[in-house]
Each structure stands twice: as C-alpha cells, then as structure tokens.
Amino acid sequence: MHYLEILSTSISIISLIIVIYGAIIAFCAFIHNESRRFTGKYSFTATRELRDLGTYLLLGLEFLIASDILKTVLEPSLNELAILGGVVILRTILSIFLNKEIKELQVQKEGTGGPEKD
C-alpha cells in the first residue's frame, strides 16, 4: 500500500507540472501576441488561439483523476469520493467548452484561411 501512496503523490506532482508548463507556454504566447500591438500585427484570432492552456488543464486534470482514484482505493471515504466526483465533473465541463471553442476556431480558420473558390 505504501507504493500506491508514493505513486498517487507522484501522479499529482506530474499533474501540477503539466498545468504549470501549459501556463508558461500560454503566458509566453500571450506576451508574444501582445508585443505585436506595437508593430500593428495584433490579431484577435491569435488571442483566441491562446486557449491552449485549456488543453494542458484537461491533461493535468486527467492525471489528477488518476491520482484521486488511487487515493480513493487507499482511503475509501466519502470525502475522497466527493473530491473525485468534483474533479471528474470539472474536467467534463472544461472538456465540453474547450471542444466547442476548438470547433469554432477550426470553422474560422477554414472560412478565412482556406483557398478562395470561384
């Protein structure tokens, strides 16, 4: 059982690393896009594409769910089940909205970035 506790903690740390990494990437992309304001190349569409952080959040939440499942196996209490349920619901809601935004961005790219038809 001690190994499962170490594994659970390790997976939680991996989850945090993924979220922090995604936040750093999104922040750098945000700064790059905002610096374009000075050159007149700012794009609102590029700002919407900065939503990559959501993808990292979802991946981080997936790892967090795995960690919470292990914790629930180790300590099957109502508190652990409530935490696991909350994380699963949060991940589901984020996934729904993120997928909706990704589809909207793809439609925008296809509408403006594709070759023109006569």
PDB file of C-alpha atoms in Angstrom:
ATOM      1  CA  MET A   1       0.000   0.000   0.000  1.00  0.00           C
ATOM      2  CA  HIS A   2       2.908   2.342   0.652  1.00  0.00           C
ATOM      3  CA  TYR A   3       3.861   2.129  -3.039  1.00  0.00           C
ATOM      4  CA  LEU A   4       0.375   3.237  -4.075  1.00  0.00           C
ATOM      5  CA  GLU A   5       0.679   6.329  -1.865  1.00  0.00           C
ATOM      6  CA  ILE A   6       4.005   7.222  -3.495  1.00  0.00           C
ATOM      7  CA  LEU A   7       2.515   6.577  -6.949  1.00  0.00           C
ATOM      8  CA  SER A   8      -0.527   8.712  -6.148  1.00  0.00           C
ATOM      9  CA  THR A   9       1.635  11.585  -4.924  1.00  0.00           C
ATOM     10  CA  SER A  10       3.901  11.269  -7.980  1.00  0.00           C
ATOM     11  CA  ILE A  11       0.937  11.429 -10.333  1.00  0.00           C
ATOM     12  CA  SER A  12      -0.358  14.524  -8.500  1.00  0.00           C
ATOM     13  CA  ILE A  13       3.034  16.194  -8.928  1.00  0.00           C
ATOM     14  CA  ILE A  14       3.039  15.299 -12.648  1.00  0.00           C
ATOM     15  CA  SER A  15      -0.406  16.900 -12.895  1.00  0.00           C
ATOM     16  CA  LEU A  16       0.904  20.107 -11.358  1.00  0.00           C
ATOM     17  CA  ILE A  17       3.928  20.121 -13.665  1.00  0.00           C
ATOM     18  CA  ILE A  18       1.683  19.751 -16.732  1.00  0.00           C
ATOM     19  CA  VAL A  19      -0.568  22.635 -15.646  1.00  0.00           C
ATOM     20  CA  ILE A  20       2.396  24.886 -14.809  1.00  0.00           C
ATOM     21  CA  TYR A  21       4.079  24.040 -18.121  1.00  0.00           C
ATOM     22  CA  GLY A  22       0.876  24.855 -20.010  1.00  0.00           C
ATOM     23  CA  ALA A  23       0.517  28.128 -18.126  1.00  0.00           C
ATOM     24  CA  ILE A  24       4.087  29.122 -19.013  1.00  0.00           C
ATOM     25  CA  ILE A  25       3.537  28.314 -22.704  1.00  0.00           C
ATOM     26  CA  ALA A  26       0.232  30.224 -22.764  1.00  0.00           C
ATOM     27  CA  PHE A  27       1.815  33.187 -20.982  1.00  0.00           C
ATOM     28  CA  CYS A  28       4.728  33.324 -23.447  1.00  0.00           C
ATOM     29  CA  ALA A  29       2.323  33.126 -26.408  1.00  0.00           C
ATOM     30  CA  PHE A  30       0.216  35.875 -24.813  1.00  0.00           C
ATOM     31  CA  ILE A  31       3.244  38.139 -24.384  1.00  0.00           C
ATOM     32  CA  HIS A  32       4.321  37.443 -27.983  1.00  0.00           C
ATOM     33  CA  ASN A  33       0.861  38.291 -29.317  1.00  0.00           C
ATOM     34  CA  GLU A  34       0.603  41.426 -27.176  1.00  0.00           C
ATOM     35  CA  SER A  35       4.016  42.587 -28.415  1.00  0.00           C
ATOM     36  CA  ARG A  36       2.519  42.557 -31.911  1.00  0.00           C
ATOM     37  CA  ARG A  37       0.352  45.523 -30.898  1.00  0.00           C
ATOM     38  CA  PHE A  38       3.425  47.733 -31.205  1.00  0.00           C
ATOM     39  CA  THR A  39       4.079  46.588 -34.774  1.00  0.00           C
ATOM     40  CA  GLY A  40       0.428  46.669 -35.807  1.00  0.00           C
ATOM     41  CA  LYS A  41       0.257  42.904 -36.376  1.00  0.00           C
ATOM     42  CA  TYR A  42      -2.024  42.150 -33.420  1.00  0.00           C
ATOM     43  CA  SER A  43      -4.694  39.567 -34.143  1.00  0.00           C
ATOM     44  CA  PHE A  44      -7.799  38.871 -32.107  1.00  0.00           C
ATOM     45  CA  THR A  45      -7.935  35.406 -33.653  1.00  0.00           C
ATOM     46  CA  ALA A  46      -4.429  34.742 -32.350  1.00  0.00           C
ATOM     47  CA  THR A  47      -5.660  35.775 -28.906  1.00  0.00           C
ATOM     48  CA  ARG A  48      -8.399  33.140 -29.072  1.00  0.00           C
ATOM     49  CA  GLU A  49      -5.816  30.568 -30.140  1.00  0.00           C
ATOM     50  CA  LEU A  50      -4.020  31.167 -26.842  1.00  0.00           C
ATOM     51  CA  ARG A  51      -6.622  28.875 -25.322  1.00  0.00           C
ATOM     52  CA  ASP A  52      -4.060  26.065 -25.481  1.00  0.00           C
ATOM     53  CA  LEU A  53      -3.876  26.378 -21.718  1.00  0.00           C
ATOM     54  CA  GLY A  54      -7.246  24.630 -21.596  1.00  0.00           C
ATOM     55  CA  THR A  55      -5.732  21.582 -23.259  1.00  0.00           C
ATOM     56  CA  TYR A  56      -2.995  21.435 -20.640  1.00  0.00           C
ATOM     57  CA  LEU A  57      -5.578  21.911 -17.895  1.00  0.00           C
ATOM     58  CA  LEU A  58      -7.566  18.967 -19.217  1.00  0.00           C
ATOM     59  CA  LEU A  59      -4.462  16.794 -19.385  1.00  0.00           C
ATOM     60  CA  GLY A  60      -3.489  17.851 -15.869  1.00  0.00           C
ATOM     61  CA  LEU A  61      -6.989  17.032 -14.646  1.00  0.00           C
ATOM     62  CA  GLU A  62      -6.758  13.588 -16.250  1.00  0.00           C
ATOM     63  CA  PHE A  63      -3.653  12.876 -14.188  1.00  0.00           C
ATOM     64  CA  LEU A  64      -5.345  14.327 -11.115  1.00  0.00           C
ATOM     65  CA  ILE A  65      -8.288  11.979 -11.629  1.00  0.00           C
ATOM     66  CA  ALA A  66      -5.885   9.025 -11.787  1.00  0.00           C
ATOM     67  CA  SER A  67      -4.246  10.206  -8.569  1.00  0.00           C
ATOM     68  CA  ASP A  68      -7.598  10.625  -6.844  1.00  0.00           C
ATOM     69  CA  ILE A  69      -8.698   7.153  -7.932  1.00  0.00           C
ATOM     70  CA  LEU A  70      -5.603   5.718  -6.260  1.00  0.00           C
ATOM     71  CA  LYS A  71      -6.272   7.773  -3.116  1.00  0.00           C
ATOM     72  CA  THR A  72      -9.869   6.551  -3.082  1.00  0.00           C
ATOM     73  CA  VAL A  73      -8.658   2.946  -3.320  1.00  0.00           C
ATOM     74  CA  LEU A  74      -6.291   3.565  -0.392  1.00  0.00           C
ATOM     75  CA  GLU A  75      -8.787   5.501   1.733  1.00  0.00           C
ATOM     76  CA  PRO A  76     -12.335   4.744   0.577  1.00  0.00           C
ATOM     77  CA  SER A  77     -14.135   7.567   2.378  1.00  0.00           C
ATOM     78  CA  LEU A  78     -16.997   9.802   1.363  1.00  0.00           C
ATOM     79  CA  ASN A  79     -14.633  12.768   1.375  1.00  0.00           C
ATOM     80  CA  GLU A  80     -12.305  11.138  -1.179  1.00  0.00           C
ATOM     81  CA  LEU A  81     -15.277  10.108  -3.336  1.00  0.00           C
ATOM     82  CA  ALA A  82     -16.631  13.680  -3.224  1.00  0.00           C
ATOM     83  CA  ILE A  83     -13.250  15.084  -4.305  1.00  0.00           C
ATOM     84  CA  LEU A  84     -13.011  12.554  -7.125  1.00  0.00           C
ATOM     85  CA  GLY A  85     -16.558  13.347  -8.270  1.00  0.00           C
ATOM     86  CA  GLY A  86     -15.844  17.092  -8.212  1.00  0.00           C
ATOM     87  CA  VAL A  87     -12.684  16.718 -10.294  1.00  0.00           C
ATOM     88  CA  VAL A  88     -14.482  14.489 -12.825  1.00  0.00           C
ATOM     89  CA  ILE A  89     -17.347  16.991 -13.150  1.00  0.00           C
ATOM     90  CA  LEU A  90     -14.906  19.896 -13.538  1.00  0.00           C
ATOM     91  CA  ARG A  91     -12.956  18.021 -16.193  1.00  0.00           C
ATOM     92  CA  THR A  92     -16.140  17.170 -18.080  1.00  0.00           C
ATOM     93  CA  ILE A  93     -17.363  20.773 -18.087  1.00  0.00           C
ATOM     94  CA  LEU A  94     -13.960  22.081 -19.201  1.00  0.00           C
ATOM     95  CA  SER A  95     -13.820  19.466 -21.940  1.00  0.00           C
ATOM     96  CA  ILE A  96     -17.251  20.404 -23.304  1.00  0.00           C
ATOM     97  CA  PHE A  97     -16.455  24.110 -23.511  1.00  0.00           C
ATOM     98  CA  LEU A  98     -12.916  23.591 -24.812  1.00  0.00           C
ATOM     99  CA  ASN A  99     -14.118  21.279 -27.586  1.00  0.00           C
ATOM    100  CA  LYS A 100     -16.768  23.845 -28.539  1.00  0.00           C
ATOM    101  CA  GLU A 101     -14.143  26.596 -28.805  1.00  0.00           C
ATOM    102  CA  ILE A 102     -11.766  24.382 -30.789  1.00  0.00           C
ATOM    103  CA  LYS A 103     -14.517  23.642 -33.308  1.00  0.00           C
ATOM    104  CA  GLU A 104     -15.328  27.376 -33.587  1.00  0.00           C
ATOM    105  CA  LEU A 105     -11.650  28.165 -34.226  1.00  0.00           C
ATOM    106  CA  GLN A 106     -11.455  25.470 -36.892  1.00  0.00           C
ATOM    107  CA  VAL A 107     -14.520  26.885 -38.634  1.00  0.00           C
ATOM    108  CA  GLN A 108     -12.978  30.382 -38.513  1.00  0.00           C
ATOM    109  CA  LYS A 109      -9.675  29.114 -39.919  1.00  0.00           C
ATOM    110  CA  GLU A 110     -11.430  27.228 -42.727  1.00  0.00           C
ATOM    111  CA  GLY A 111     -13.529  30.289 -43.538  1.00  0.00           C
ATOM    112  CA  THR A 112     -10.654  32.767 -43.669  1.00  0.00           C
ATOM    113  CA  GLY A 113      -7.506  30.731 -44.189  1.00  0.00           C
ATOM    114  CA  GLY A 114      -8.518  28.373 -46.951  1.00  0.00           C
ATOM    115  CA  PRO A 115      -8.078  28.920 -50.668  1.00  0.00           C
ATOM    116  CA  GLU A 116     -10.727  31.028 -52.322  1.00  0.00           C
ATOM    117  CA  LYS A 117     -13.194  29.292 -54.607  1.00  0.00           C
ATOM    118  CA  ASP A 118     -14.556  30.899 -57.766  1.00  0.00           C
TER     119      ASP A 118
END
